[in-house]
Short mmCIF file of C-alpha atoms and ligand atoms in Angstrom, two decimals:
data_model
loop_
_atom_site.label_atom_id
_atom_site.label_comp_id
_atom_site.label_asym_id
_atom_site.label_seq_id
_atom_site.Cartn_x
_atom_site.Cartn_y
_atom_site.Cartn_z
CA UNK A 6 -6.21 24.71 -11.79
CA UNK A 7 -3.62 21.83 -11.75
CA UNK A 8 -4.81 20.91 -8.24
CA UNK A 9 -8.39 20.50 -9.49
CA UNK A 10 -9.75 16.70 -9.25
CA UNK A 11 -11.69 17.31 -12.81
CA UNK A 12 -8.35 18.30 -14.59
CA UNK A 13 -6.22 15.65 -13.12
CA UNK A 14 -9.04 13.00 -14.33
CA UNK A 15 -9.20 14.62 -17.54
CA UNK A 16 -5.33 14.43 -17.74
CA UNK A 17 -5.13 10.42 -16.54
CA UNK A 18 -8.34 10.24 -18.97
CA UNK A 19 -6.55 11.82 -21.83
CA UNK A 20 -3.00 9.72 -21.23
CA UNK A 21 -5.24 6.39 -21.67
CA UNK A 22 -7.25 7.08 -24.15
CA UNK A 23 -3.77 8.46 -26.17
CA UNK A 24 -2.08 4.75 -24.89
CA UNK A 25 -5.15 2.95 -26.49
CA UNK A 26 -5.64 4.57 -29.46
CA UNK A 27 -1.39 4.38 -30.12
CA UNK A 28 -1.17 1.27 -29.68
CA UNK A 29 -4.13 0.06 -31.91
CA UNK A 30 -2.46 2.22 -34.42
CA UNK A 31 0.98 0.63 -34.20
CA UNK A 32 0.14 -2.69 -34.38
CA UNK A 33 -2.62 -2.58 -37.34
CA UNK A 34 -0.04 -0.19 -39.48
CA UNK A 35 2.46 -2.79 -38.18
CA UNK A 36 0.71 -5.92 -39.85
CA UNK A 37 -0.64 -3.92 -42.87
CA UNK A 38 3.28 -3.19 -43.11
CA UNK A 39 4.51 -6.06 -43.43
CA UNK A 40 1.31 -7.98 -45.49
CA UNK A 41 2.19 -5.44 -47.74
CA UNK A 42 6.14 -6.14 -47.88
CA UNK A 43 5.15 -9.60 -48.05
CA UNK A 44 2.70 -9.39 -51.41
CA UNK A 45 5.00 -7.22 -53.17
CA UNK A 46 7.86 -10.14 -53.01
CA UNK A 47 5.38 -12.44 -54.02
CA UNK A 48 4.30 -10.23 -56.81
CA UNK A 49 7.63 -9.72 -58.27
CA UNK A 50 8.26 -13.29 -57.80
CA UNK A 51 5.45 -13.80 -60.24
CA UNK A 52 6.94 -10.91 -62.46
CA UNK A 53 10.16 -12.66 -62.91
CA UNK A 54 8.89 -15.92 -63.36
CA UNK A 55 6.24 -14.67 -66.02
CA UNK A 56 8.98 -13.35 -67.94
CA UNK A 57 11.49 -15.72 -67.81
CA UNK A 58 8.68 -18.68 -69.33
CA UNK A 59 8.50 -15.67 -72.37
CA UNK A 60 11.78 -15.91 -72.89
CA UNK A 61 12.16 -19.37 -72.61
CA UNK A 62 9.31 -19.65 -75.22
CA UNK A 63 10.97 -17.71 -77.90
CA UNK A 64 14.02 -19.35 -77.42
CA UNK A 65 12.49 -22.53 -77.81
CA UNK A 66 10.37 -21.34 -81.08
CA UNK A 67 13.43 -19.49 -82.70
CA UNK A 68 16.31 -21.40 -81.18
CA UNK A 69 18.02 -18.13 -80.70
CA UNK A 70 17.48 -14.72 -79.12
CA UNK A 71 16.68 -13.85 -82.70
CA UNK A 72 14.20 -11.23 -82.94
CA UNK A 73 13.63 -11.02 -79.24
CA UNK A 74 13.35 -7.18 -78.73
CA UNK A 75 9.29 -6.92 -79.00
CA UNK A 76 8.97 -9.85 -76.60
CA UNK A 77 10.99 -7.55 -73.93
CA UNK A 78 9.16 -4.57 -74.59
CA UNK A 79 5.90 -5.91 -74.17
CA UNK A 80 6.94 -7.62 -71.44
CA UNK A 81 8.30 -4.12 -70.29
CA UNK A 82 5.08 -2.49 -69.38
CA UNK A 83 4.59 -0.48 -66.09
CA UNK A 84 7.88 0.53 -65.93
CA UNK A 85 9.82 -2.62 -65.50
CA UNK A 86 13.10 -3.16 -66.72
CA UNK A 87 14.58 -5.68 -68.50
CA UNK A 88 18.21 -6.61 -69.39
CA UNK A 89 18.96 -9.85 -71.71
CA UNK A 90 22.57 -10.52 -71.71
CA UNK A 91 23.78 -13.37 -73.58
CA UNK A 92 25.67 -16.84 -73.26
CA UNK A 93 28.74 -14.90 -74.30
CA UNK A 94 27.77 -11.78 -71.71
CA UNK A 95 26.94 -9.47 -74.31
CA UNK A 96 23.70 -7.22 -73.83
CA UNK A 97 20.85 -8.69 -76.80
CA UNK A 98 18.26 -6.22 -75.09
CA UNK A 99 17.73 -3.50 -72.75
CA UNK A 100 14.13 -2.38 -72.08
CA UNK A 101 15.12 1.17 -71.71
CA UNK A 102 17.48 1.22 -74.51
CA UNK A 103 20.79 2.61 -71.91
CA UNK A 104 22.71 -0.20 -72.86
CA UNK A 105 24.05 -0.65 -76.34
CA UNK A 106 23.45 -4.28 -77.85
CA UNK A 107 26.30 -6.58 -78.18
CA UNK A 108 28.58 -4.04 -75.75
CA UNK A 109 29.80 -6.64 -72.49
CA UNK A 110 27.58 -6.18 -69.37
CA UNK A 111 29.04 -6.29 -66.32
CA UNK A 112 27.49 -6.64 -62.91
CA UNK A 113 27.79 -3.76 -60.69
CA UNK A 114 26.57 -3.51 -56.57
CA UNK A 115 23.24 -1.27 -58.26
CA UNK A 116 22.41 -3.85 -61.05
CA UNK A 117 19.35 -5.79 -60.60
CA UNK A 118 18.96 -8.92 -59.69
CA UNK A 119 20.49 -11.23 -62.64
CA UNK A 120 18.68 -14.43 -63.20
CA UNK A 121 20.39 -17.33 -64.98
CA UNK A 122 18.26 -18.65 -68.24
CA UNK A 123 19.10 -22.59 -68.72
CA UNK A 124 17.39 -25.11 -71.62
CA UNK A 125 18.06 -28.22 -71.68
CA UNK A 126 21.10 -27.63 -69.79
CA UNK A 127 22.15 -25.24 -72.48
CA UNK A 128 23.07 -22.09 -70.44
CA UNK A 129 21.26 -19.32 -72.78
CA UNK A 130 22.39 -16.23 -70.81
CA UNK A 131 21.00 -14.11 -67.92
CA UNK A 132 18.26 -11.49 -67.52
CA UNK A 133 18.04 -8.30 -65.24
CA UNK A 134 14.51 -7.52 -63.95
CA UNK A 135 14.05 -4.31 -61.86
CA UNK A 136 10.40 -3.58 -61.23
CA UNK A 137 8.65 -0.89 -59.24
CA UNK A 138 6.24 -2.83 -57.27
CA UNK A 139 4.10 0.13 -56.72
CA UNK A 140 3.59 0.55 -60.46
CA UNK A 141 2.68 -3.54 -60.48
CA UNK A 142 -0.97 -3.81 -61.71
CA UNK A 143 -1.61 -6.46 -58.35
CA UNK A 144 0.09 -4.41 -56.39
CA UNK A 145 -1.12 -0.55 -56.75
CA UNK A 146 -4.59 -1.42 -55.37
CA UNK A 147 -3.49 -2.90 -52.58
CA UNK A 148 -0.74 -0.64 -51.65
CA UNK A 149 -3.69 2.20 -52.22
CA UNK A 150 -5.87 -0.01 -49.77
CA UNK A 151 -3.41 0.15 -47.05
CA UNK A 152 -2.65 3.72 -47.86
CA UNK A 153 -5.90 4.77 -47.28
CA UNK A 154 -6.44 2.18 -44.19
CA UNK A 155 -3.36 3.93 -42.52
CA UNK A 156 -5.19 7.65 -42.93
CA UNK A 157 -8.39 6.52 -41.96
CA UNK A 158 -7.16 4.80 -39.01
CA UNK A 159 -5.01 8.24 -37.98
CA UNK A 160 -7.85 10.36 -39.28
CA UNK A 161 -10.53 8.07 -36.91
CA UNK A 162 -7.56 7.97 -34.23
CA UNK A 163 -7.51 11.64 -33.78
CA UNK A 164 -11.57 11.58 -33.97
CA UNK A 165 -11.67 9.39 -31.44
CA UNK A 166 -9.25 11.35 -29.20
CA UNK A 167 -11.20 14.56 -29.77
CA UNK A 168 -14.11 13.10 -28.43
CA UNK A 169 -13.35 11.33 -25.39
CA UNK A 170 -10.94 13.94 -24.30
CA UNK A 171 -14.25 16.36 -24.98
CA UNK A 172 -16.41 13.66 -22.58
CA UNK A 173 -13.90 13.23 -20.01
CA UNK A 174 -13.95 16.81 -19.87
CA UNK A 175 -17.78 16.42 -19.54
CA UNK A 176 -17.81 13.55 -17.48
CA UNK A 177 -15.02 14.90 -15.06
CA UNK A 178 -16.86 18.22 -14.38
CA UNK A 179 -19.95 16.43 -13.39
CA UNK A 180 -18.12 13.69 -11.29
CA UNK A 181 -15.92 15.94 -9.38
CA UNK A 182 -18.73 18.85 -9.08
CA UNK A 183 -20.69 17.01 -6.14
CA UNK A 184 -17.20 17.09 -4.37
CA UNK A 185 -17.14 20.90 -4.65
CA UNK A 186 -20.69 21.37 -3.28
CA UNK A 187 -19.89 19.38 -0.44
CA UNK A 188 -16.59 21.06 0.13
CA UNK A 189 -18.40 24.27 0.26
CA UNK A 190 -21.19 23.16 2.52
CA UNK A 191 -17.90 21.55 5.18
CA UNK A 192 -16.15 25.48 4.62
CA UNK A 193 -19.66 26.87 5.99
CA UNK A 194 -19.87 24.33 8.72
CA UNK A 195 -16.27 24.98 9.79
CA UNK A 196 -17.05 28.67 9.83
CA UNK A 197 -19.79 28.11 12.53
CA UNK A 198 -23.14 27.41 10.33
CA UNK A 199 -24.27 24.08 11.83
CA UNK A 200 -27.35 24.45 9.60
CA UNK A 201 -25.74 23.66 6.53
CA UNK A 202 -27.26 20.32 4.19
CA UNK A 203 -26.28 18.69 0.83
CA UNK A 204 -28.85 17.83 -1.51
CA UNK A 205 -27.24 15.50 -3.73
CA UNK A 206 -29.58 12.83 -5.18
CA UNK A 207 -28.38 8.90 -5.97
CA UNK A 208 -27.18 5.92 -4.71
CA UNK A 209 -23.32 6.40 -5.48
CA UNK A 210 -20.10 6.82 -3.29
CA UNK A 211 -20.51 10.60 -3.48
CA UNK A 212 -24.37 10.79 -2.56
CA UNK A 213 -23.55 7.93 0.33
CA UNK A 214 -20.99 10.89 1.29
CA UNK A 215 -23.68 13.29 0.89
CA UNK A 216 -25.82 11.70 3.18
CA UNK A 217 -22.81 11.16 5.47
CA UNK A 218 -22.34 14.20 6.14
CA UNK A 219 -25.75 15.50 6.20
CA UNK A 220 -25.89 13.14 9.62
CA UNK A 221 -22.50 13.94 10.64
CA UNK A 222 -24.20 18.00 10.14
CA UNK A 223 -27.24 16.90 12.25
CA UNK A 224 -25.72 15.37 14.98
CA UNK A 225 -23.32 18.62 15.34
CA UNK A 226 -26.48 20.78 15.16
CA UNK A 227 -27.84 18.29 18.20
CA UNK A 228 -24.72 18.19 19.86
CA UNK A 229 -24.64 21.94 20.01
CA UNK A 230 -28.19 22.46 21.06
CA UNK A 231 -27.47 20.09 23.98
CA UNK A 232 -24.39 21.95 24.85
CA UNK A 233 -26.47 25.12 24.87
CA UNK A 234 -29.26 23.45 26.71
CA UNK A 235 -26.25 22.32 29.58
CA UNK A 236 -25.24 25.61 29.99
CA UNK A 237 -29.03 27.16 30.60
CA UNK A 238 -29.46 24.48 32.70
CA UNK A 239 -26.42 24.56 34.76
CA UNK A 240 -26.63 28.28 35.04
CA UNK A 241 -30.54 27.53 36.09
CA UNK A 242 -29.36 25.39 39.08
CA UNK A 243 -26.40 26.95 39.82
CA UNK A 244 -28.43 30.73 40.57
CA UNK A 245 -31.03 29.23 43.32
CA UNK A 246 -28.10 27.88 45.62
CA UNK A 247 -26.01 30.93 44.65
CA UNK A 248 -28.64 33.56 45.51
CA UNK A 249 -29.20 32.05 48.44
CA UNK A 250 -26.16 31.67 49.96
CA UNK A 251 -26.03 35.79 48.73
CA UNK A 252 -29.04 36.30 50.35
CA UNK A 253 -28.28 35.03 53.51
CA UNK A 254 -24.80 37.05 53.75
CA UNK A 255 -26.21 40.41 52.36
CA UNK A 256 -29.00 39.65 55.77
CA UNK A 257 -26.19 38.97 57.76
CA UNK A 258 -24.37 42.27 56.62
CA UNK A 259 -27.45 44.56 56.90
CA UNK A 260 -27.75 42.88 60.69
CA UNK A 261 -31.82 41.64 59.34
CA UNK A 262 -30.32 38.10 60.62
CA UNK A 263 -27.71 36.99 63.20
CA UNK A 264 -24.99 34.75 62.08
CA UNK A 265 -25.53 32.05 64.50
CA UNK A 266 -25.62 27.99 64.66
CA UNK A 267 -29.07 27.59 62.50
CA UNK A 268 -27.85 30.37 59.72
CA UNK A 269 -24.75 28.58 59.36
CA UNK A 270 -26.15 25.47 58.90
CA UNK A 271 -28.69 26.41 56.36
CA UNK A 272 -25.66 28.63 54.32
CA UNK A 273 -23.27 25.08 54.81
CA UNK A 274 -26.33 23.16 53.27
CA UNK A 275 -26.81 25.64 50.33
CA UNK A 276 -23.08 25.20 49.82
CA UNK A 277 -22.67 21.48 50.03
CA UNK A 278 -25.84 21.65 47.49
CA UNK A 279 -23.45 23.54 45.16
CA UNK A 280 -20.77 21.27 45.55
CA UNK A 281 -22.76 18.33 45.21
CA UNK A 282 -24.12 19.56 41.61
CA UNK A 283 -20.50 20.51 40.59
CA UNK A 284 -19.16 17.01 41.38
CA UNK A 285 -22.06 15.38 39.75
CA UNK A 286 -21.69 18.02 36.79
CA UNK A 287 -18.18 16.94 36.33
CA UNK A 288 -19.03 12.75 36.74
CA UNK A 289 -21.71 13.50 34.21
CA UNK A 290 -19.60 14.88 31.81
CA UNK A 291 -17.22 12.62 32.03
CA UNK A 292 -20.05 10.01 31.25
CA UNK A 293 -21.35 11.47 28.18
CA UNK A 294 -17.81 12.10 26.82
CA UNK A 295 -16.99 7.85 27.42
CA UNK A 296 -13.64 9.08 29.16
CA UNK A 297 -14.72 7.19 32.74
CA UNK A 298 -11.85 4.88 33.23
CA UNK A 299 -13.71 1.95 34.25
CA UNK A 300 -12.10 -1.30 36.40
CA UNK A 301 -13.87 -4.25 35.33
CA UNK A 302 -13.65 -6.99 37.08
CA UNK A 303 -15.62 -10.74 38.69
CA UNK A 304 -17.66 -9.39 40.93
CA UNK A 305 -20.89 -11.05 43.47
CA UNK A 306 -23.69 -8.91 42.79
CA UNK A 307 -25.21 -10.04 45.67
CA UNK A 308 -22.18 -9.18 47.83
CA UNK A 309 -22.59 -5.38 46.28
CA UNK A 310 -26.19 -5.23 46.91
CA UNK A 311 -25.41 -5.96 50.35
CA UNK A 312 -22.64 -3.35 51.07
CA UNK A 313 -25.15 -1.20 48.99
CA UNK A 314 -27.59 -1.03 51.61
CA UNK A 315 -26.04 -0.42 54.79
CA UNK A 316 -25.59 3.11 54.80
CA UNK A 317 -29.10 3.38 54.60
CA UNK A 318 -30.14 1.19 57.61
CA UNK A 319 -30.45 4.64 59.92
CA UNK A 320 -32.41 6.64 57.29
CA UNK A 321 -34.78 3.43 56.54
CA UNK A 322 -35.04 3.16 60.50
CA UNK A 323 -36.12 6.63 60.75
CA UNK A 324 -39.09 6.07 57.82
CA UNK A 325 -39.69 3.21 59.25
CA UNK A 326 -39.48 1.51 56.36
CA UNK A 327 -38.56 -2.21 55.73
CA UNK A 328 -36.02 -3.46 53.56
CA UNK A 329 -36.03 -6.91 51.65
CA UNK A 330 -34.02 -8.50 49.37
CA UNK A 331 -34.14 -10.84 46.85
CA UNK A 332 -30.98 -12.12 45.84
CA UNK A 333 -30.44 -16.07 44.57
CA UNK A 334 -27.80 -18.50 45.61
CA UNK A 335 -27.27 -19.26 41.92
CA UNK A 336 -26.85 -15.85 41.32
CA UNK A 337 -23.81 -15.39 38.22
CA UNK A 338 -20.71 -13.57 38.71
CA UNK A 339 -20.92 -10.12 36.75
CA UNK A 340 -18.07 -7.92 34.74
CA UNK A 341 -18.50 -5.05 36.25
CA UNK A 342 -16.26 -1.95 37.73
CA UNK A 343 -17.21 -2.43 41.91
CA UNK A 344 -17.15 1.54 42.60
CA UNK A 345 -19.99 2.77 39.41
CA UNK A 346 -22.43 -0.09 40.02
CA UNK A 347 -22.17 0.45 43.86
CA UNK A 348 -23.01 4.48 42.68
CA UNK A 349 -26.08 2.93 40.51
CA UNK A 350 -27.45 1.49 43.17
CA UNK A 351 -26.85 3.93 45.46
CA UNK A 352 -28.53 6.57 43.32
CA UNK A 353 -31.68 4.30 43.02
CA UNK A 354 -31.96 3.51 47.12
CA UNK A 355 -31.54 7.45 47.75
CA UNK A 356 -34.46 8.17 45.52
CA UNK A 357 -36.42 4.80 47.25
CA UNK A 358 -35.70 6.64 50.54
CA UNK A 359 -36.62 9.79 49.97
CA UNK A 360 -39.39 9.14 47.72
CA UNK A 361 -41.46 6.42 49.86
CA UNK A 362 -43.68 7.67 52.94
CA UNK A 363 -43.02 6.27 56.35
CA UNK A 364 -43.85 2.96 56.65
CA UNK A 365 -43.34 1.93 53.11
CA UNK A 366 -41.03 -0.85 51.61
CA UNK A 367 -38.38 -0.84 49.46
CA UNK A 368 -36.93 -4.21 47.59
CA UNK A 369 -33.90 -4.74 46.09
CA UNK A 370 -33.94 -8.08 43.91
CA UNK A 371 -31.22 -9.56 41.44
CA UNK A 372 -31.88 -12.13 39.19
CA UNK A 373 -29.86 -14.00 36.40
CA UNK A 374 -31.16 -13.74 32.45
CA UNK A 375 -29.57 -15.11 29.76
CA UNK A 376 -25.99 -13.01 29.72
CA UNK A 377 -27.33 -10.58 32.34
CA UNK A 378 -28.08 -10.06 35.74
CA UNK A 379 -30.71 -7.86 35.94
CA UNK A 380 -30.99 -6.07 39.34
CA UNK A 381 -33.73 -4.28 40.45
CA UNK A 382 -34.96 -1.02 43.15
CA UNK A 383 -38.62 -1.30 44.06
CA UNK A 384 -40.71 0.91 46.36
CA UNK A 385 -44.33 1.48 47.68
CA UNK A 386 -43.31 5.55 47.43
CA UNK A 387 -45.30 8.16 45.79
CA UNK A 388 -44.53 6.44 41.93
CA UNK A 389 -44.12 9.44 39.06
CA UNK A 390 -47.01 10.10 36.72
CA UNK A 391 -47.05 8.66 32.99
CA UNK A 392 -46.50 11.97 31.37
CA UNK A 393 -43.09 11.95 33.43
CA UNK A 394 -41.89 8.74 33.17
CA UNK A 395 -40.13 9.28 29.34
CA UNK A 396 -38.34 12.25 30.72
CA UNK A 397 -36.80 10.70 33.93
CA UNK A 398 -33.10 9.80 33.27
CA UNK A 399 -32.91 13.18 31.87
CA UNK A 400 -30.44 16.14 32.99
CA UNK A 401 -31.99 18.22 35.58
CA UNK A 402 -35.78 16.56 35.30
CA UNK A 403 -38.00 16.67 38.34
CA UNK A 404 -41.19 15.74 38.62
CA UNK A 405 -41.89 18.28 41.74
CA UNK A 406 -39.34 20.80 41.54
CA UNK A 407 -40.06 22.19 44.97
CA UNK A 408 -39.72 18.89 46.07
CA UNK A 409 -36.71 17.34 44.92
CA UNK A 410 -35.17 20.60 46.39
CA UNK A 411 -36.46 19.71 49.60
CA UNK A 412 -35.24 16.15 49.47
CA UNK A 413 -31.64 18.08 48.38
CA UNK A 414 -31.71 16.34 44.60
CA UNK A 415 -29.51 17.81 41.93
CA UNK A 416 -32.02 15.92 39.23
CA UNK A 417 -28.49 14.28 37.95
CA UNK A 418 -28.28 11.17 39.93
CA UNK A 419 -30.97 8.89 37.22
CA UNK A 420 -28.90 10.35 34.39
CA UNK A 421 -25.25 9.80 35.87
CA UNK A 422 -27.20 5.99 36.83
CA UNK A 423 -28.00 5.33 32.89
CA UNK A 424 -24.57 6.70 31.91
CA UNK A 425 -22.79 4.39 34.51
CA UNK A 426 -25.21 1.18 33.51
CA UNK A 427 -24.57 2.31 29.72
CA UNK A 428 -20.87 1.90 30.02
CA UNK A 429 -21.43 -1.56 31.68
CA UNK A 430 -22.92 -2.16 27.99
CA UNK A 431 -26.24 -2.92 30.05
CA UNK A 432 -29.61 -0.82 30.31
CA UNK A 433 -31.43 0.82 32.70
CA UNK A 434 -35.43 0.96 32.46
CA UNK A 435 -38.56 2.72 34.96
CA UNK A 436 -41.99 1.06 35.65
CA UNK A 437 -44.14 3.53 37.94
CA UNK A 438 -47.32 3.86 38.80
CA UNK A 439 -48.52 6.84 40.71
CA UNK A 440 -49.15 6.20 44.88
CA UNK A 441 -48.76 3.09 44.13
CA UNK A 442 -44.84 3.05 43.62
CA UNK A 443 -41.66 2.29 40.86
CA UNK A 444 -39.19 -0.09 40.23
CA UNK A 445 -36.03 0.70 38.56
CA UNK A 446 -34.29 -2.10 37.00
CA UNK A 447 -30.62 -1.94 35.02
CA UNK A 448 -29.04 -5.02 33.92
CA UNK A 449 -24.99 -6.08 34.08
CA UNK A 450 -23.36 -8.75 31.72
CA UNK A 451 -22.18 -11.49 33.64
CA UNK A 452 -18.84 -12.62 33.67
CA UNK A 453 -17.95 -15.67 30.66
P1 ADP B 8 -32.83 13.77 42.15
O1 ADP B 8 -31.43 14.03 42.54
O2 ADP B 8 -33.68 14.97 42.08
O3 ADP B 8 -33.44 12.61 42.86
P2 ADP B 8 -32.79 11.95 39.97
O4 ADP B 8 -32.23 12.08 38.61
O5 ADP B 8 -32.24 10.88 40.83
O6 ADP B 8 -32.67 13.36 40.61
O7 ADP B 8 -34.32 11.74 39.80
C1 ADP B 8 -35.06 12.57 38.97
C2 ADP B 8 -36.49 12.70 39.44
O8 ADP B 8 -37.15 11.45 39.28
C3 ADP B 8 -36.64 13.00 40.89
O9 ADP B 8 -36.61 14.39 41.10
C4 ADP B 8 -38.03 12.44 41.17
O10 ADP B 8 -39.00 13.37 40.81
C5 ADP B 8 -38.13 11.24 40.28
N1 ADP B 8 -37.83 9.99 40.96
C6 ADP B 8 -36.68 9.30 40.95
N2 ADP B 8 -36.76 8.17 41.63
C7 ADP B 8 -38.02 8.11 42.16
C8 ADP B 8 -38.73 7.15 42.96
N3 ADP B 8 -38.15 6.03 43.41
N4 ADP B 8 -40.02 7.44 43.25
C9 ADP B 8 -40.60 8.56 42.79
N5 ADP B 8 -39.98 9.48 42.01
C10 ADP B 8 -38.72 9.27 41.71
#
């Protein structure tokens, strides 16, 4: 329990409000303390003076200490008490009647506080006051006042603890509780249940978590469905190839087929298909995990595009198709890695090739916008039909199965292109229109 959030809050909680409430309490007993001290001097200050103008009165009137006992007593009340010692330092009165009258008095370290009684320069003698402040008639109310200040303030002290130690409790609970649902939904999620969601409501730090990782569960949930969708897929494209190449060696072994030059060729070309997808598998992966180590550096597009398209000079001879390009003078220098863009655009001419009917054209164009150089792939081939055209840079999409297997694609090479152009920080876009023809365009940022 000492590891819970709520009980360590409730603990720092607790040790503030207990550091507040202390210290308000020191300070205001503190002052009333000493405001206290402070009156009760000045109150016996008063006392003693107040008595001593008695005394001086009768002496004046009588012109002795003649008579002075009732004076002392009266002046006795609330337990003060009064010693009147004479010129001669004999005791005339004593209040509580422990003294006998006309015996010597003689200071001692417990005697009160003797105060010297002088007419006229006549010294008359020298009176001992000791007074109980408490019993004072100014004082008691007071001194009840701050009595009952102090309990109130310890009485609404502990109060005041109770109750916020009660609400931090509370409060603490509910805080720390959103934390707990949350921790249980990240347990299930650990333990393999990609479905699981928070539903915490709000605009705070904990439902901004929420939401967190309600998107960080999504994406998971995605991520996993994509994996699973790889591996159908893989396993899809892997089988034709594979049963194939089985077939042709099981026809081989029953003697249906001989194994000469044309069945070796055909079970080379199923294999080279399987290595092909492998390679592009691995490339692709790669991609979509951003761990292609890529070279950038000041490149000519136009150079590129050039080296691009010599390879296919004996296929586009053969289709008889004819190649233009369109590349500017003022062409800018791109930041790009040599090898991937030269793979882009290699990907695009193989699909011009093998997608536009003899005769056709094909035109490769570059052009300089803003911070990009946007190069482009255009053909008179068959185009790809609207319904297809959302779904192209997608793993393993064809628009004519049958087809593409014909023309030997893997249905990897746009998706490995829009990883490659993706990395370059540019994009990659389609415009097709069916037998009319498409034009693939990617852009590259050019070099500042
Ligand atoms: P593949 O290896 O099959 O060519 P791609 O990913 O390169 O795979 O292309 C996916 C599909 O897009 C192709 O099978 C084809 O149907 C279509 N496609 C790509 N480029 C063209 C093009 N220039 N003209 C017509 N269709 C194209």
């Amino acid at each position: 329990m000492t590891h819970r959030l709520w009980f360590r809050l409730s603990i720092a909680f607790a040790v503030i409000i207990l550091v507040a409430v202390g210290t308000i309490y020191f300070f205001v007993s503190q002052r009333i303390a000493i405001e206290m001290e402070y009156y009760k001097t000045i109150s016996a200050q008063y006392r003693s003076d107040q008595i001593r103008s008695k005394l001086y009165l009768h002496y004046y009137d009588k012109g002795s200490w003649e008579d002075v006992q009732p004076v002392v007593a009266a002046l006795s009340v609330s337990g003060t008490h009064i010693i009147l010692v004479g010129a001669n330092g004999t005791v005339i009165v004593d209040s509580k009647g422990e003294l006998l009258v006309g015996t010597n008095y003689t200071d001692s370290s417990d005697s009160p506080l003797g105060l010297n009684l002088t007419l006229h320069k006549e010294f008359l003698g020298k009176v001992y006051i000791s007074s109980d402040p408490a019993a004072e008639p100014y004082v008691a109310p007071f001194l009840r006042l701050s009595t009952s200040i102090n309990r109130s303030l310890l009485l609404g002290g502990s109060l005041a603890i109770a109750i916020a130690l009660i609400l931090t409790f509370v409060l603490s609970r509910r805080m720390t509780s959103p934390i707990g649902v949350l921790a249980k939904a990240a347990r299930r999620l650990g333990r393999g249940d990609l479905s699981q969601r928070v539903q915490l409501q709000g605009e705070g730090e904990v439902a901004a978590l929420a939401q967190a990782f309600n998107s960080m569960a999504a994406d998971l949930e995605h991520a996993e469905q994509l994996r699973r969708n790889m591996v159908a897929d893989v396993a899809h494209e892997l089988r034709t190839p594979l049963s194939n190449i089985q077939g042709y060696l099981e026809a081989i072994r029953d003697r249906v087929i001989k194994p000469d030059a044309a069945t070796i060729r055909s079970l080379n070309e199923e294999a080279a298909l399987l290595s092909r997808l492998v390679n592009e598998l691995q490339e692709l992966s790669l991609a979509e995990a951003g761990e292609l180590k890529l070279v950038y550096q000041e490149e000519d597009i136009a150079k590129l595009v050039k080296q691009a398209v010599t390879p296919w000079q004996p296929q586009l001879a053969a289709k008889e198709i004819s190649l233009s390009l369109d590349l500017p003078d003022n062409l800018s220098p791109v930041n790009i890695d040599w090898q991937r863009v030269n793979q882009v655009l290699h990907n695009l001419l193989e699909n011009a090739v093998a997608y536009t009917h003899k005769g056709g054209t094909i035109n490769v164009a570059a052009i300089t916008q803003s911070d990009w150089v946007e190069v482009s792939v255009s053909d008179t081939g068959e185009g790809i039909p609207a319904e297809d055209l959302p779904h192209i840079f997608e793993r393993f999409y064809r628009v004519d199965k049958s087809r593409a297997r014909v023309t030997g694609g893997s249905g990897l090479g746009l998706t490995i292109a829009k990883r490659l152009v993706e990395a370059h920080g540019g994009t990659i876009t389609v415009q097709s229109k069916l037998g009319k023809g498409s034009r693939f365009s990617f852009t590259l940022p050019i070099a500042k």
